[in-house]
CSV table of C-alpha atoms in Angstrom, one decimal:
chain,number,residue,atom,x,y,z
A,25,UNK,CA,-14.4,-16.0,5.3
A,26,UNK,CA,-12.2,-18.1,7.8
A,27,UNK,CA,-11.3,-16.4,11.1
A,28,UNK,CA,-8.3,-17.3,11.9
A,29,UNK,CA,-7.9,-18.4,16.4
A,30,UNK,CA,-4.8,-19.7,17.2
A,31,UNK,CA,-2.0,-19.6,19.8
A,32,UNK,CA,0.2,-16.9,17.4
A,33,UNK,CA,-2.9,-14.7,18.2
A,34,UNK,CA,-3.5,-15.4,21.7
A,35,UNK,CA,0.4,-14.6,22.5
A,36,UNK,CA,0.0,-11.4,20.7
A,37,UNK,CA,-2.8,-10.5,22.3
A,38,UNK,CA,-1.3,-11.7,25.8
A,39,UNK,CA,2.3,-10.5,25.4
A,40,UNK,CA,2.4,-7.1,23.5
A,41,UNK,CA,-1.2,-6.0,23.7
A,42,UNK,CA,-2.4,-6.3,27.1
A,43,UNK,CA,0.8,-5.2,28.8
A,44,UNK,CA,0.7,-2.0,26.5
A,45,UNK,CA,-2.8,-1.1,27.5
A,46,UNK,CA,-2.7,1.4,30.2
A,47,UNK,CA,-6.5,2.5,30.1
A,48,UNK,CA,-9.0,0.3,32.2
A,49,UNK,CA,-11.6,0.3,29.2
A,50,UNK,CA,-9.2,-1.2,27.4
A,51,UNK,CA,-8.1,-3.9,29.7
A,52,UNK,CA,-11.7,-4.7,30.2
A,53,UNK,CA,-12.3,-4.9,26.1
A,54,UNK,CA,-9.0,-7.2,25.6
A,55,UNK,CA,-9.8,-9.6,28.6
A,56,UNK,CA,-13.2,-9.7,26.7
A,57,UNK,CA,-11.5,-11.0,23.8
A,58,UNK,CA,-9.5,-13.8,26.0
A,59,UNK,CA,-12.7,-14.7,27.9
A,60,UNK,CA,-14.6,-15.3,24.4
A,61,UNK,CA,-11.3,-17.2,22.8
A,62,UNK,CA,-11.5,-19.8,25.9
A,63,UNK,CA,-15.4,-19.6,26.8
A,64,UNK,CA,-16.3,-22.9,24.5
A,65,UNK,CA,-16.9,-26.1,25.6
A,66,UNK,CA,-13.9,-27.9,24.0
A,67,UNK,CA,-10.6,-26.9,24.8
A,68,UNK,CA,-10.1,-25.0,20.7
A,69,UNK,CA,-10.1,-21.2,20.8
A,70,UNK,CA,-13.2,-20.0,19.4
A,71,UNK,CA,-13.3,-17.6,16.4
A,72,UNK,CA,-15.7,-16.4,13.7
A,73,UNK,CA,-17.1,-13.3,13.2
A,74,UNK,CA,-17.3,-12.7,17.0
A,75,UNK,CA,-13.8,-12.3,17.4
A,76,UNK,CA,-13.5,-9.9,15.0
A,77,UNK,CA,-16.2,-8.0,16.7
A,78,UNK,CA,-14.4,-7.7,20.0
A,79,UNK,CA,-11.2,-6.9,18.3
A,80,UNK,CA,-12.9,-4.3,16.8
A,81,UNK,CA,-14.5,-3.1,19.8
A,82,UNK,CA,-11.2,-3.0,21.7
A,83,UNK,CA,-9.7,-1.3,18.9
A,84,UNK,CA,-12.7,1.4,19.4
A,85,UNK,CA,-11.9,1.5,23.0
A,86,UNK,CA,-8.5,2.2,22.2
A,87,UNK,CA,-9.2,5.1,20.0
A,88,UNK,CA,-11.5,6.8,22.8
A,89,UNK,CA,-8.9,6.5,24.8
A,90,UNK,CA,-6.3,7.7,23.0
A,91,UNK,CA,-4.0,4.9,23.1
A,92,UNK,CA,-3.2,4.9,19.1
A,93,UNK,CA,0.0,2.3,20.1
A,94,UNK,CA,-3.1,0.1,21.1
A,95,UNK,CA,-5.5,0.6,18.1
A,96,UNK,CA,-2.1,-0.2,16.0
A,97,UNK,CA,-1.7,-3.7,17.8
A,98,UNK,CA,-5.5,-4.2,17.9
A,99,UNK,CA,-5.6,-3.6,13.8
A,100,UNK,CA,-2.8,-6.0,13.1
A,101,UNK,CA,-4.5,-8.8,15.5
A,102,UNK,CA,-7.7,-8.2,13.2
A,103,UNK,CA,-5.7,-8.2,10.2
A,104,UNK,CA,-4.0,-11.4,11.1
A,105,UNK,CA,-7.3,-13.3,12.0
A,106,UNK,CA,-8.9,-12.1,8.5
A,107,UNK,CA,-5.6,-13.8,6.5
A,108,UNK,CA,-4.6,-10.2,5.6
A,109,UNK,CA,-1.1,-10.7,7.5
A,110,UNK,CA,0.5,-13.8,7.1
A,111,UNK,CA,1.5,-16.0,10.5
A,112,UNK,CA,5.5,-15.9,10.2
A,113,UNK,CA,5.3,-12.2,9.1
A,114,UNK,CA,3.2,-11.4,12.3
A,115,UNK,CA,5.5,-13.6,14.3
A,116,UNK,CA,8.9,-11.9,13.3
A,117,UNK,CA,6.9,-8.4,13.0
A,118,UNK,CA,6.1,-8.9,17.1
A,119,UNK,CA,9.4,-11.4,17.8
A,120,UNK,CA,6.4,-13.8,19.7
A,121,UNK,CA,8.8,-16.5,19.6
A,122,UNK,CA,12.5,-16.7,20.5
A,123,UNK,CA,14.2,-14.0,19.5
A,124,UNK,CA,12.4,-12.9,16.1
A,125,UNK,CA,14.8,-14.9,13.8
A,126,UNK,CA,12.7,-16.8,10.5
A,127,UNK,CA,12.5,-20.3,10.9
A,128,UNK,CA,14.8,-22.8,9.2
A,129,UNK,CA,12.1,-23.8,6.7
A,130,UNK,CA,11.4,-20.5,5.8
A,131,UNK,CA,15.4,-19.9,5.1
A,132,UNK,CA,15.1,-23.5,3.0
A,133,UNK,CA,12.6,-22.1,0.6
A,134,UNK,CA,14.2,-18.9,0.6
A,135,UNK,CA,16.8,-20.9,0.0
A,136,UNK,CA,15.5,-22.6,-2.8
A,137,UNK,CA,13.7,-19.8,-4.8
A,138,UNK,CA,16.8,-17.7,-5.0
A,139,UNK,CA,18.6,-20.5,-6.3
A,140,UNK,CA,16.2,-21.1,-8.8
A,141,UNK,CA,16.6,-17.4,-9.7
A,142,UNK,CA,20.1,-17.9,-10.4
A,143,UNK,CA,19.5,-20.9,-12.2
A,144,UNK,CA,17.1,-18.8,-14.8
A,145,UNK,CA,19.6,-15.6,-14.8
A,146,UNK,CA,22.6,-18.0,-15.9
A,147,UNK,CA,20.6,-19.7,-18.5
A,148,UNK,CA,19.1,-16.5,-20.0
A,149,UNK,CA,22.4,-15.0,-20.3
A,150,UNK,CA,23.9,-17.7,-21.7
A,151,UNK,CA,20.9,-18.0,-24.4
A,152,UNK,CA,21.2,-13.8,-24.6
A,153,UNK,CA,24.8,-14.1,-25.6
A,154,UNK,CA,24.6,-17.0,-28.2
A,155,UNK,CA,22.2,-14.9,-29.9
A,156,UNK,CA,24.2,-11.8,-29.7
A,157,UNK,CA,28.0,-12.4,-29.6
A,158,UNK,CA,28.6,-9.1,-30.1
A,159,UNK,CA,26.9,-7.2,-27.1
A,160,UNK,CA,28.9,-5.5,-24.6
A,161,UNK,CA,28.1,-4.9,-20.5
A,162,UNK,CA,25.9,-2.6,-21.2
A,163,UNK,CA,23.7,-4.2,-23.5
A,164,UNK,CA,23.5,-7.7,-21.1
A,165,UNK,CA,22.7,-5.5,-18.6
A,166,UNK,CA,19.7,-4.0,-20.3
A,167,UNK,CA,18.3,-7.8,-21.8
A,168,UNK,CA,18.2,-8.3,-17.9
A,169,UNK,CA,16.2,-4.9,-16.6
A,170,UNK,CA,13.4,-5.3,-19.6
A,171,UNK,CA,13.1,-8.8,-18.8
A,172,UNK,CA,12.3,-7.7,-15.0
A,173,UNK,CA,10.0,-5.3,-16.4
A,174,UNK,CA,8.1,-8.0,-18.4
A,175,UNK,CA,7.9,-10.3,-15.4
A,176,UNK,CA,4.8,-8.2,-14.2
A,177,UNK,CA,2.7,-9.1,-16.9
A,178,UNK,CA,3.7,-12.6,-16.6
A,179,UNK,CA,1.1,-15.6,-18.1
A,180,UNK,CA,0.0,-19.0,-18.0
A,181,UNK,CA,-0.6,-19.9,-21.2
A,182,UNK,CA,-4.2,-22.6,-21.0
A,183,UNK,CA,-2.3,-24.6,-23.7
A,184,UNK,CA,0.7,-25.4,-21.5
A,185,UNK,CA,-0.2,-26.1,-18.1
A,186,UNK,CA,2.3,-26.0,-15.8
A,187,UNK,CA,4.5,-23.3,-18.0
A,188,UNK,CA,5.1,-19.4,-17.6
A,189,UNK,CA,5.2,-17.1,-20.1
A,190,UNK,CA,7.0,-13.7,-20.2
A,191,UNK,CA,5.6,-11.3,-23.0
A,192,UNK,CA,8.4,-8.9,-24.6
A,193,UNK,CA,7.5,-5.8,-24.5
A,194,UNK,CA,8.6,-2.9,-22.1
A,195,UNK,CA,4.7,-1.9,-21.1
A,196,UNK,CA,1.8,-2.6,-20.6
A,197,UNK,CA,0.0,-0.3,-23.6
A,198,UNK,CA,2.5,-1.9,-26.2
A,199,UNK,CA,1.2,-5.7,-25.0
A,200,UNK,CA,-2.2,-4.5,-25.5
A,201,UNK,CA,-2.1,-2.9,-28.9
A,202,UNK,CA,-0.1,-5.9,-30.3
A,203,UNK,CA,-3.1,-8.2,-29.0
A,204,UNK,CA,-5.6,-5.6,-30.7
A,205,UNK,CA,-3.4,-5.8,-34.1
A,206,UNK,CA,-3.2,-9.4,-33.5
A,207,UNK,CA,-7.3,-9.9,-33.3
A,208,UNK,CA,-7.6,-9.8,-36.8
A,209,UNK,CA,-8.9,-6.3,-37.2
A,210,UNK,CA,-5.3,-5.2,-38.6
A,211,UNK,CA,-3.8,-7.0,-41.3
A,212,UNK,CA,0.2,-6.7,-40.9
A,213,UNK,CA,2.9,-8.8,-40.9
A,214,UNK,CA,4.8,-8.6,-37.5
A,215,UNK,CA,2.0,-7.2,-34.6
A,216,UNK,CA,4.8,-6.5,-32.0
A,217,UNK,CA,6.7,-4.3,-34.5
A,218,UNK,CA,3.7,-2.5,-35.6
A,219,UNK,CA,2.8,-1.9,-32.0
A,220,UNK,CA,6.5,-0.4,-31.2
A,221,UNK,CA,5.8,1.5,-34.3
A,222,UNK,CA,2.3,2.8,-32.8
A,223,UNK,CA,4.2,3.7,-29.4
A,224,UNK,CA,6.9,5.4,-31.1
A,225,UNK,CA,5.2,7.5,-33.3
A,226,UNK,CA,5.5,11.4,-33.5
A,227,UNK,CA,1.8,11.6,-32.7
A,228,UNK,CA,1.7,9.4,-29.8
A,229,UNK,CA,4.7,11.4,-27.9
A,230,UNK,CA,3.2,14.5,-28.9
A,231,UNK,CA,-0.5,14.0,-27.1
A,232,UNK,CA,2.3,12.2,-24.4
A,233,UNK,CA,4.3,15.6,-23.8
A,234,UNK,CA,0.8,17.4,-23.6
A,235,UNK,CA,-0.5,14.9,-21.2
A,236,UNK,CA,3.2,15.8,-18.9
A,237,UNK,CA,2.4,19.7,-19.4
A,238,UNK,CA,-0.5,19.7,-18.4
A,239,UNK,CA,0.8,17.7,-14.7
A,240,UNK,CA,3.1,19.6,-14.8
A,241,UNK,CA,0.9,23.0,-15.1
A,242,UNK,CA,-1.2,21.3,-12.0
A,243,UNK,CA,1.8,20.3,-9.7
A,244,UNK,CA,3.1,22.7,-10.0
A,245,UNK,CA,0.0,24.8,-9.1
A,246,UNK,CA,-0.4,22.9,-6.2
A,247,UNK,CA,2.9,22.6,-4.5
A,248,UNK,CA,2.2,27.1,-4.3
A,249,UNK,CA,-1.3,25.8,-2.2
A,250,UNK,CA,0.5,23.3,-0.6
A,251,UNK,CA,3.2,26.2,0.8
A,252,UNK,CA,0.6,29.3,1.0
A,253,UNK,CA,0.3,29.9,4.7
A,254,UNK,CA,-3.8,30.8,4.6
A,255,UNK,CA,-4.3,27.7,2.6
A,256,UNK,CA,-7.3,25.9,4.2
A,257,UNK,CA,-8.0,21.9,3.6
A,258,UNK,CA,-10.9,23.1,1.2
A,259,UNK,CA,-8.1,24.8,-0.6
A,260,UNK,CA,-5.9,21.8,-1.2
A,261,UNK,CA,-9.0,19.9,-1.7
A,262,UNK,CA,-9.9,22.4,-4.6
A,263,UNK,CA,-6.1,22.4,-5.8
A,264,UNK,CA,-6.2,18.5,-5.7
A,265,UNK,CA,-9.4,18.3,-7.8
A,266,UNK,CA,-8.9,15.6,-10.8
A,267,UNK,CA,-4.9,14.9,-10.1
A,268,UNK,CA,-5.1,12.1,-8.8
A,269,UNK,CA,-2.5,10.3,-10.5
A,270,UNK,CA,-0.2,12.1,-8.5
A,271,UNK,CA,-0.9,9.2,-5.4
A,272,UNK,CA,0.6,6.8,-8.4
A,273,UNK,CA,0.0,4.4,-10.8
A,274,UNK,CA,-2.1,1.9,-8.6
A,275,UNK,CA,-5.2,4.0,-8.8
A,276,UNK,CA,-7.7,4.7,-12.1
A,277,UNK,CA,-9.5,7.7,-11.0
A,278,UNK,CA,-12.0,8.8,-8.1
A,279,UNK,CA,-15.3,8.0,-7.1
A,280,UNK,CA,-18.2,10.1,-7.1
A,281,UNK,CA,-19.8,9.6,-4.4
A,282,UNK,CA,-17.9,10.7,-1.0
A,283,UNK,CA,-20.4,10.0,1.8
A,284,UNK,CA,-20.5,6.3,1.8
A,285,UNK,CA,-21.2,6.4,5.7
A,286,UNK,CA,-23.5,7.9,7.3
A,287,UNK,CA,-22.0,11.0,9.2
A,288,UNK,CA,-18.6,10.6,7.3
A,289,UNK,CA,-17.0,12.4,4.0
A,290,UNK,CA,-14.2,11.6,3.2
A,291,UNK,CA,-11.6,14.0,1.1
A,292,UNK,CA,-10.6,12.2,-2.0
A,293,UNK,CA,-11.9,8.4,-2.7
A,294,UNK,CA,-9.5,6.9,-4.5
A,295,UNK,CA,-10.3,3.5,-6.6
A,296,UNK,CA,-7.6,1.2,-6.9
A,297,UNK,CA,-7.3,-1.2,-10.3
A,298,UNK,CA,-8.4,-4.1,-8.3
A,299,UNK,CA,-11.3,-2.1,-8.0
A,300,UNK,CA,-11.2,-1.2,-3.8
A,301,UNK,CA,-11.5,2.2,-2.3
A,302,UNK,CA,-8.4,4.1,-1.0
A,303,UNK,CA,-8.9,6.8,1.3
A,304,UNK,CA,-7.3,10.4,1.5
A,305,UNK,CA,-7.7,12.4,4.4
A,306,UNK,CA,-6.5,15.7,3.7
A,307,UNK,CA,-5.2,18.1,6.4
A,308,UNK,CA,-3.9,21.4,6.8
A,309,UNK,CA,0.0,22.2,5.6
A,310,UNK,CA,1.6,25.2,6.6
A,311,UNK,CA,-1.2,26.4,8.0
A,312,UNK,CA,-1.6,23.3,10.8
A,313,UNK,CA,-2.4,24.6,14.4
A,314,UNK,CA,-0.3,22.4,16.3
A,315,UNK,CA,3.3,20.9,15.4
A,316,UNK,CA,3.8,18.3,12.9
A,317,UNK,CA,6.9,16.2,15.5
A,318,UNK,CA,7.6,16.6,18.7
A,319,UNK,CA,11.0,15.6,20.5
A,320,UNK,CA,10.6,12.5,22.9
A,321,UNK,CA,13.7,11.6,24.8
A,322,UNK,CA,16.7,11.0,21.7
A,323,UNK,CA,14.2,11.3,18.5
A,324,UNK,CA,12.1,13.0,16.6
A,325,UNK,CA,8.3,11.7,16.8
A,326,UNK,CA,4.6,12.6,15.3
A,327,UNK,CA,2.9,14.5,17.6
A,328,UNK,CA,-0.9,15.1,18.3
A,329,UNK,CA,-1.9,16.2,14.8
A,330,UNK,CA,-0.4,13.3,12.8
A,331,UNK,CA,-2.2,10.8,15.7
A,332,UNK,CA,-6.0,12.7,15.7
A,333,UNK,CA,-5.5,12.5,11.9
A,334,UNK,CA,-5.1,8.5,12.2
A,335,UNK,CA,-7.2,7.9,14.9
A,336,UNK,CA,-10.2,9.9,12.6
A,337,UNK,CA,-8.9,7.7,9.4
A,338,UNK,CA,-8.9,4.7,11.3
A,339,UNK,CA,-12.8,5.3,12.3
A,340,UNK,CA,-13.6,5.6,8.8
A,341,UNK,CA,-12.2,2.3,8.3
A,342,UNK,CA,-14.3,0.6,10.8
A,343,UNK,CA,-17.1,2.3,9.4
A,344,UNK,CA,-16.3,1.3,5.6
A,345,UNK,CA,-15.8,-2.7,7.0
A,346,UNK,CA,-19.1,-2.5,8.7
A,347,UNK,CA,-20.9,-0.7,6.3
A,348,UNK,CA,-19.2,-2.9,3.2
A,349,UNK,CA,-22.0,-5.1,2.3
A,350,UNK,CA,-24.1,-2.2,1.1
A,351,UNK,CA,-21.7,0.0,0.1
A,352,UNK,CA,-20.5,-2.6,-2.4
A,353,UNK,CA,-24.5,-3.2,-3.7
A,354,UNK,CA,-25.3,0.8,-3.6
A,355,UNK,CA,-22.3,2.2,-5.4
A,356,UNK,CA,-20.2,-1.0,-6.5
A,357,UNK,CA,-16.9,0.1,-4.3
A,358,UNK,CA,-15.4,-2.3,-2.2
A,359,UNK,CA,-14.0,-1.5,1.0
A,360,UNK,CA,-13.5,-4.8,2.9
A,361,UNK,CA,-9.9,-4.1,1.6
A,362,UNK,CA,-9.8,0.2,1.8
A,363,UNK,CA,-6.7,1.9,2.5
A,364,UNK,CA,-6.0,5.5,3.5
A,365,UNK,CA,-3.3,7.7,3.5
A,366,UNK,CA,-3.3,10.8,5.7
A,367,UNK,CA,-1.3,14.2,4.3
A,368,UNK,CA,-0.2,16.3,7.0
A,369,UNK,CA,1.7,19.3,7.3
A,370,UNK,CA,5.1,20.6,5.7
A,371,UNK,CA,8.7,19.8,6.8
A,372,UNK,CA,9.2,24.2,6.6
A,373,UNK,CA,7.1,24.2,10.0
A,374,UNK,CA,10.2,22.9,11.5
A,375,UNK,CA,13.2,25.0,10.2
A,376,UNK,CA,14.8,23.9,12.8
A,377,UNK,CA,15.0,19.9,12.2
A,378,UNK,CA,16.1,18.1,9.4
A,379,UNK,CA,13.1,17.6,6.2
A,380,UNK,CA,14.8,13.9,6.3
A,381,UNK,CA,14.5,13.5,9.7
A,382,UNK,CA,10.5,14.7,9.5
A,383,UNK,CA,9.9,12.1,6.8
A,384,UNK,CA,12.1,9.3,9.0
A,385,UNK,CA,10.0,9.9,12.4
A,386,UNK,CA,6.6,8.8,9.8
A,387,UNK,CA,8.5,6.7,7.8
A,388,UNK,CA,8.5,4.3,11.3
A,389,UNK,CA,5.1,5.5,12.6
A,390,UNK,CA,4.3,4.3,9.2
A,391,UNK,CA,6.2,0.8,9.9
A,392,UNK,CA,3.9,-0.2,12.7
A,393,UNK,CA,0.4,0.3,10.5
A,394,UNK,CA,-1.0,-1.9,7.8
A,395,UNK,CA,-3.9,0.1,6.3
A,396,UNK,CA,-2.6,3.7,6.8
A,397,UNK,CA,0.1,5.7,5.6
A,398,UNK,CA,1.1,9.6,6.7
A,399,UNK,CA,3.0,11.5,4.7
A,400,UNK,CA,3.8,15.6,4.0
A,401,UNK,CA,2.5,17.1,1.0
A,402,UNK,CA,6.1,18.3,0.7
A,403,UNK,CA,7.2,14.2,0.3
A,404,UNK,CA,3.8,13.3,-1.8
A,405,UNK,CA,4.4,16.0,-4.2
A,406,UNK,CA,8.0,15.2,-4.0
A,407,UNK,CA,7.7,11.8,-5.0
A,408,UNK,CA,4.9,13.1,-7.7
A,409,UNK,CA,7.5,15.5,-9.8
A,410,UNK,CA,10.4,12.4,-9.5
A,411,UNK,CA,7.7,9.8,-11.4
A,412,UNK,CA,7.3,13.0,-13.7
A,413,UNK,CA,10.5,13.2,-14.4
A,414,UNK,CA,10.9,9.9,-15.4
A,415,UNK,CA,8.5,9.7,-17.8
A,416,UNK,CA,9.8,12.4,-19.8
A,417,UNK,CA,9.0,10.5,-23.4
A,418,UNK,CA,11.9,13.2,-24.6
């Protein structure tokens, strides 16, 4: 892997990090960073694997000292030198140059992509209309949203190089059994018909609606853990126990194995269809010690709880990268890419503010990291029984 050492970095490191660090360990571990950047004999910032080393010891420094605005800034740096955050996102994200605004070039292809876009749209309509004369608004409309669905199983076909394919279908499943009817072992006439007939059948949404009862059993089981008072985390761990699709479609199930560090467990590991470990750090809900937001001058913002909880989640993280060689040849997870997500707490601690005004104050602590998300297990389950809704096959 290509460390990235450049001046985008330097600045960053120069300009927002080291005039937010307040702690002198942490001075001391950034100016280590600049004094290894410039140490070489040529005049070309050094990188490799040592930089990322003292980035992550600054970043360790910065979690012993409590400075979680640091250990933010100090993730995104290591982020950006790995590739994981590309240059003019970093440089907008931080405003390192002028005042923030995209350069002209990056408007141009902007520029040029949506045009394109339009180009396509008109053409498709124009093709959807020959064919039917007939169809109203509604109808042109709906040629439009299926086609958007399609576009995320998008191929390129080995036969025509340099051409895109969009398969018609709305989903996944019917793509797949019309390639399984297609492989010979089915003899019919028309394999995407049969598939819709497959989909459609009375037996397929009837294992369907007993696959949305039985979520809906376990939510809804949950959500009374979730809003007990006594409820430990072992509780919601319990309560939690083979749901995980309720973190979304991303994720096909959980590992095994939950110690993949020595001296850390983590709550629920997630796998993610690319095959990489998602973490879930589960803490208390209505039964947290301390309050979820605290008021700091005009707004609402996470207090201690929600930053222990990130600071302990972004420790695991550090431990997952370092220990990610043998992780991967132990237990076949990879974690050079893990995420986490943290649930905390319950907007009904704080009758007195405003549940959207809860989710808002982690919605832009939320904004400022790359690998970690925080969110209520009011807003998680929320979100869970909306994605329920709609895929009510009824």
């Amino acid at each position: 892997m290509t460390v990235r050492s450049d001046i985008t970095l330097e600045w960053h490191l120069r300009d927002v990090v080291a005039k937010e660090a307040v702690d002198e360990t942490v001075k001391a571990a950034v100016d280590a960073v600049f004094e290894y950047l410039h140490g070489g004999r040529s005049s070309k910032r050094r990188g490799g694997r040592e930089l990322v080393r003292l980035l992550e010891e600054a970043r360790g420094a910065a979690v012993a000292a409590g400075e979680w605005q640091i250990v933010r800034l100090v993730q995104d740096t290591i982020e950006y030198a790995e590739g994981r955050i590309l240059r003019y996102d970093f440089e907008d994200r931080y405003r390192l140059f002028g005042d923030g605004r995209r350069r002209e070039r990056n408007a141009g292809f902007i520029g040029r992509t949506m045009k394109a876009m339009h180009q396509w749209l008109v053409e498709s309509g124009r093709e959807f209309l020959v064919e039917h004369p007939e169809a109203g608004i509604e109808e042109f409309l709906e040629h439009f949203r299926s086609q958007g669905e399609d576009a995320l199983f998008v191929q390129a076909p080995v036969d025509r190089p340099g051409r895109y394919v969009l398969p018609r279908g709305q989903a996944e499943i019917g793509l797949w059994l019309e390639r399984i009817i297609r492989s010979g072992r089915f003899d019919v006439e028309d394999p995407a018909a049969e598939a819709r007939k497959i989909m459609t059948s009375p037996e397929a949404l009837l294992v369907r609606v007993a696959q949305l009862e039985r979520r809906a059993a376990g939510l809804k089981a949950l959500r009374a853990v979730v809003e007990d008072p006594c409820a430990e985390e072992s509780d919601l761990q319990q309560a939690m126990a083979g749901q995980h699709w309720i973190f979304g479609g991303c994720f096909v199930g959980e590992a095994v194995h939950r110690r993949l560090v020595p001296g850390d467990e983590v709550d629920i590991p997630l796998i993610r269809g690319d095959g990489a470990l998602h973490v879930v750090e589960l803490k208390r809900s209505m039964s947290l010690a301390g309050p979820l937001v605290k008021r700091y001058r005009n707004a609402w913002v996470p207090a201690g709880a929600v930053h222990d909880a990130f600071g302990q989640v972004a420790n695991y993280l550090t431990g997952l990268d370092e220990h990610r060689h043998r992780i991967r040849q132990e237990f076949g997870i990879e974690t050079r890419r893990a995420g986490a997500l943290v649930l905390v707490g319950h907007p009904a601690l704080h009758p007195e503010v405003p549940e959207e005004e809860i989710n808002e104050a982690l919605r832009t602590f939320n904004s400022h990291i790359t690998r970690v998300e925080v969110l209520t297990y009011k807003e998680l389950l929320d979100n869970a029984e909306r994605s329920l809704a709609g895929e009510n096959p009824v």
